[in-house]
């Protein structure tokens, strides 16, 4: 394993430690497809989960989430909580820029990064569809987008295997 991959794994471990510290005593319950929703009302994926050539670092690194933009490529659109939960962390996390981490219980968490603004605080309770911030370009990015992760027991998994689109526009987004 080369230094680039090792560095990315250390950073991934740090994010996982934030999540697992707050969920250590809970049993893991894997969410069924559709229990969680997409974090944008009308998203388009611009980068998939898994290994990819990083556009800023110019080397192959694990991509621990998916990158999403608004279908019309607008930025500063509302970023929505994927499900009911408690905000476990907010802040600016190095390459992730402005970020929000939501604990959905049962060792399930979602991570929302590169936000232009954050509209929740640690400890806030959120419902699916609540605005938690706005899409932006903070951190190590080449342009505005939302990096979205799903963590099960702290480990990053492909969110598209679990998260469904909104069946109709979320409240306030018609």
Short mmCIF file of C-alpha atoms in Angstrom, two decimals:
data_model
loop_
_atom_site.label_atom_id
_atom_site.label_comp_id
_atom_site.label_asym_id
_atom_site.label_seq_id
_atom_site.Cartn_x
_atom_site.Cartn_y
_atom_site.Cartn_z
CA UNK A 1 0.00 0.00 0.00
CA UNK A 2 1.48 3.35 -1.04
CA UNK A 3 1.66 6.52 1.07
CA UNK A 4 -1.30 8.13 -0.73
CA UNK A 5 -3.63 5.24 0.10
CA UNK A 6 -2.29 5.02 3.67
CA UNK A 7 -2.92 8.75 4.21
CA UNK A 8 -6.46 8.46 2.90
CA UNK A 9 -7.14 5.49 5.18
CA UNK A 10 -5.85 7.40 8.23
CA UNK A 11 -8.20 10.28 7.38
CA UNK A 12 -11.06 7.79 6.89
CA UNK A 13 -10.26 6.27 10.31
CA UNK A 14 -10.46 9.74 11.90
CA UNK A 15 -13.98 10.35 10.49
CA UNK A 16 -14.99 6.82 11.56
CA UNK A 17 -13.73 7.53 15.10
CA UNK A 18 -15.99 10.61 15.38
CA UNK A 19 -18.96 8.44 14.46
CA UNK A 20 -18.14 5.30 16.45
CA UNK A 21 -17.34 7.24 19.64
CA UNK A 22 -20.96 8.36 19.85
CA UNK A 23 -22.45 5.01 18.85
CA UNK A 24 -20.28 2.46 20.65
CA UNK A 25 -23.01 0.88 22.81
CA UNK A 26 -25.66 0.47 20.12
CA UNK A 27 -26.29 -2.68 18.09
CA UNK A 28 -25.92 -2.25 14.33
CA UNK A 29 -29.16 -2.35 12.34
CA UNK A 30 -28.64 -2.02 8.60
CA UNK A 31 -31.28 0.30 7.11
CA UNK A 32 -33.65 -1.07 4.50
CA UNK A 33 -33.54 0.56 1.07
CA UNK A 34 -35.69 3.68 1.17
CA UNK A 35 -35.59 4.29 4.94
CA UNK A 36 -33.17 7.11 4.16
CA UNK A 37 -33.60 9.67 1.38
CA UNK A 38 -31.27 11.57 -0.94
CA UNK A 39 -29.78 14.73 0.59
CA UNK A 40 -30.72 16.88 -2.43
CA UNK A 41 -34.25 17.34 -3.78
CA UNK A 42 -33.20 16.64 -7.40
CA UNK A 43 -29.62 15.26 -7.46
CA UNK A 44 -27.24 14.18 -10.20
CA UNK A 45 -24.23 12.04 -9.24
CA UNK A 46 -20.88 13.35 -10.46
CA UNK A 47 -18.57 10.86 -8.73
CA UNK A 48 -19.28 7.30 -7.57
CA UNK A 49 -18.36 5.42 -4.39
CA UNK A 50 -15.12 3.42 -4.51
CA UNK A 51 -11.58 3.91 -5.82
CA UNK A 52 -11.12 6.91 -8.07
CA UNK A 53 -8.45 9.22 -9.39
CA UNK A 54 -8.69 12.23 -7.06
CA UNK A 55 -9.11 15.45 -9.08
CA UNK A 56 -7.29 17.63 -6.52
CA UNK A 57 -4.61 15.28 -5.16
CA UNK A 58 -3.89 13.77 -8.61
CA UNK A 59 -3.63 10.17 -7.42
CA UNK A 60 -5.83 7.12 -6.82
CA UNK A 61 -7.64 7.24 -3.48
CA UNK A 62 -10.67 5.55 -1.95
CA UNK A 63 -13.81 7.66 -2.42
CA UNK A 64 -15.90 7.01 0.70
CA UNK A 65 -19.14 8.50 -0.59
CA UNK A 66 -20.84 9.89 -3.67
CA UNK A 67 -20.61 13.41 -5.05
CA UNK A 68 -23.90 15.06 -5.95
CA UNK A 69 -24.96 18.30 -7.61
CA UNK A 70 -28.34 19.87 -8.21
CA UNK A 71 -29.81 18.75 -11.56
CA UNK A 72 -29.62 22.35 -12.83
CA UNK A 73 -26.05 22.73 -11.49
CA UNK A 74 -27.09 25.44 -9.03
CA UNK A 75 -25.04 25.80 -5.92
CA UNK A 76 -26.08 26.86 -2.44
CA UNK A 77 -29.25 24.78 -2.85
CA UNK A 78 -30.56 23.26 0.40
CA UNK A 79 -28.90 20.08 1.66
CA UNK A 80 -31.47 17.90 3.41
CA UNK A 81 -31.22 15.43 6.28
CA UNK A 82 -31.59 11.94 4.82
CA UNK A 83 -33.55 10.72 7.80
CA UNK A 84 -34.53 11.39 11.38
CA UNK A 85 -31.60 11.69 13.74
CA UNK A 86 -29.38 13.76 15.97
CA UNK A 87 -26.60 16.04 14.75
CA UNK A 88 -23.45 14.53 16.25
CA UNK A 89 -20.87 16.92 14.75
CA UNK A 90 -20.56 20.06 12.66
CA UNK A 91 -17.48 22.01 11.71
CA UNK A 92 -14.77 22.39 9.14
CA UNK A 93 -12.92 19.10 8.69
CA UNK A 94 -9.78 19.63 6.56
CA UNK A 95 -10.38 18.32 3.02
CA UNK A 96 -14.10 17.87 3.75
CA UNK A 97 -14.61 21.58 4.45
CA UNK A 98 -17.80 22.58 6.25
CA UNK A 99 -19.54 19.38 7.28
CA UNK A 100 -22.43 17.85 9.20
CA UNK A 101 -22.58 14.33 10.65
CA UNK A 102 -25.99 12.93 11.64
CA UNK A 103 -26.49 9.92 13.92
CA UNK A 104 -29.58 7.99 12.80
CA UNK A 105 -29.34 5.46 15.64
CA UNK A 106 -28.36 1.78 15.52
CA UNK A 107 -24.80 2.75 14.45
CA UNK A 108 -26.02 4.36 11.21
CA UNK A 109 -24.68 7.82 10.33
CA UNK A 110 -24.66 10.13 7.33
CA UNK A 111 -21.94 12.63 6.46
CA UNK A 112 -22.53 15.79 4.37
CA UNK A 113 -19.45 17.78 3.30
CA UNK A 114 -18.20 20.78 1.25
CA UNK A 115 -21.18 22.84 2.49
CA UNK A 116 -21.24 26.61 1.87
CA UNK A 117 -23.16 27.02 5.14
CA UNK A 118 -24.41 24.89 8.03
CA UNK A 119 -27.83 25.53 9.58
CA UNK A 120 -27.78 23.00 12.45
CA UNK A 121 -25.77 22.58 15.63
CA UNK A 122 -24.44 19.59 17.51
CA UNK A 123 -27.29 18.01 19.47
CA UNK A 124 -30.07 19.29 17.18
CA UNK A 125 -32.78 16.75 16.33
CA UNK A 126 -33.64 16.57 12.63
CA UNK A 127 -36.33 14.92 10.52
CA UNK A 128 -35.97 13.61 6.96
CA UNK A 129 -36.05 16.60 4.63
CA UNK A 130 -34.97 19.21 7.19
CA UNK A 131 -32.46 21.69 5.77
CA UNK A 132 -29.07 21.15 7.43
CA UNK A 133 -26.98 23.41 5.19
CA UNK A 134 -26.36 24.52 1.64
CA UNK A 135 -24.35 22.92 -1.16
CA UNK A 136 -20.95 24.57 -1.57
CA UNK A 137 -17.29 24.22 -2.44
CA UNK A 138 -15.38 24.27 0.87
CA UNK A 139 -12.42 21.98 1.48
CA UNK A 140 -10.43 20.18 -1.23
CA UNK A 141 -12.73 20.49 -4.27
CA UNK A 142 -12.66 21.47 -7.94
CA UNK A 143 -16.17 22.95 -7.86
CA UNK A 144 -19.44 23.12 -5.93
CA UNK A 145 -20.95 19.76 -4.96
CA UNK A 146 -22.11 17.71 -1.99
CA UNK A 147 -19.96 14.79 -0.87
CA UNK A 148 -22.41 12.40 0.85
CA UNK A 149 -21.44 9.36 2.91
CA UNK A 150 -23.35 6.60 4.67
CA UNK A 151 -21.53 4.93 7.56
CA UNK A 152 -22.60 1.62 9.11
CA UNK A 153 -20.73 0.97 12.35
CA UNK A 154 -18.25 3.66 11.26
CA UNK A 155 -17.43 1.96 7.94
CA UNK A 156 -18.21 3.77 4.70
CA UNK A 157 -20.64 1.93 2.41
CA UNK A 158 -22.13 2.90 -0.93
CA UNK A 159 -25.08 5.15 -0.02
CA UNK A 160 -26.85 4.33 -3.29
CA UNK A 161 -27.42 0.79 -1.99
CA UNK A 162 -29.60 2.19 0.82
CA UNK A 163 -30.78 5.74 0.04
CA UNK A 164 -33.84 6.32 -2.15
CA UNK A 165 -34.87 9.41 -4.10
CA UNK A 166 -37.77 11.46 -2.79
CA UNK A 167 -41.10 10.06 -4.13
CA UNK A 168 -42.27 13.67 -4.44
CA UNK A 169 -40.49 16.93 -3.71
CA UNK A 170 -39.55 17.18 -0.03
CA UNK A 171 -41.56 19.67 2.05
CA UNK A 172 -40.74 23.23 0.97
CA UNK A 173 -39.05 22.11 -2.30
CA UNK A 174 -41.98 21.82 -4.72
#
